[in-house]
Coordinates of C-alpha atoms in Angstrom, one line a residue:
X1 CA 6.9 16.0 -14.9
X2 CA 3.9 18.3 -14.5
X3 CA 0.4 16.7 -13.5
X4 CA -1.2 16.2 -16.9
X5 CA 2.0 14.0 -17.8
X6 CA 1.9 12.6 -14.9
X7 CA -1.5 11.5 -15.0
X8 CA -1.2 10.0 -18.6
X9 CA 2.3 8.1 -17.7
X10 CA 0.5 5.7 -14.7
X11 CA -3.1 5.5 -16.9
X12 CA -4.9 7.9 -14.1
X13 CA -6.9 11.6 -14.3
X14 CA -5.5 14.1 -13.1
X15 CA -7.8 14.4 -10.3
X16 CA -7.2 10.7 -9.2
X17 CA -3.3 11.7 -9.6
X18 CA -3.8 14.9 -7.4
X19 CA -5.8 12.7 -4.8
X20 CA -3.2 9.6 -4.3
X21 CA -1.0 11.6 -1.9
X22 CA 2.3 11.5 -4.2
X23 CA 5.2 13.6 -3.1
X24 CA 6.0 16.6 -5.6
X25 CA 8.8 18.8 -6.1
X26 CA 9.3 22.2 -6.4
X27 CA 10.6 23.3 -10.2
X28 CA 10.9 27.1 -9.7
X29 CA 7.3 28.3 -9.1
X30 CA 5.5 24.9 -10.7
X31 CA 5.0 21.7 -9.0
X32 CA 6.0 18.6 -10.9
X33 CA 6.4 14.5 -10.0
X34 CA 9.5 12.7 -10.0
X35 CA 8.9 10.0 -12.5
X36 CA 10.7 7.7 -9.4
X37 CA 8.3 8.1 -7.4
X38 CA 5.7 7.4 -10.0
X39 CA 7.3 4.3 -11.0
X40 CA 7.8 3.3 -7.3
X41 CA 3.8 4.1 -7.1
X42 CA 3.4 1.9 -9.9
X43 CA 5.4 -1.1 -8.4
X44 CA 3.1 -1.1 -5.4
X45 CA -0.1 -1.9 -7.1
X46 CA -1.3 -5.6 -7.2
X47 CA -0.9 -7.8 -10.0
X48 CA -4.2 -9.1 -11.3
X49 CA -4.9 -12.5 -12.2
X50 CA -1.1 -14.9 -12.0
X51 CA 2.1 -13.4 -9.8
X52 CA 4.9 -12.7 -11.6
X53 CA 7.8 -15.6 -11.8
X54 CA 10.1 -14.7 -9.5
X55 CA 14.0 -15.0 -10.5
X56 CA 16.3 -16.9 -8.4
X57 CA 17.6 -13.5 -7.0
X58 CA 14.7 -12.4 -5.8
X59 CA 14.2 -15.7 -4.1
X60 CA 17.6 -15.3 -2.5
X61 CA 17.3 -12.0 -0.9
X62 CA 13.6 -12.4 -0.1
X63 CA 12.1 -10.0 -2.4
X64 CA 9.3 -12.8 -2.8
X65 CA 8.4 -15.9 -1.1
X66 CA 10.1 -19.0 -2.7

């Protein structure tokens, strides 16, 4: 997706989007996100305030601490 859509779908300017280091891809002469990588930004960031219950899964295969 191109920047300014970008931008909006995390909640950041497009300045703070430009400056974060995410990869981009080539769409004929434009530049654009992969809204992957976005999401895989997104999952990254802390949680504020209470974690997240983890599911029984996740406990299994170590994805969080039981």
């Amino acid at each position: 997706m191109p920047t300014p859509v970008a931008a909006r779908y995390i909640g950041v300017s497009e300045t703070k989007l430009r400056g974060l280091g995410l990869p981009r891809k080539k769409l004929g002469g434009k530049r654009v996100y992969d809204r992957v990588d976005l999401d895989a930004y997104a999952d990254r960031l802390p949680y504020e305030g209470a974690q997240p219950e983890a599911d029984e899964c996740d406990k299994l295969f170590g994805v969080v601490a039981s």
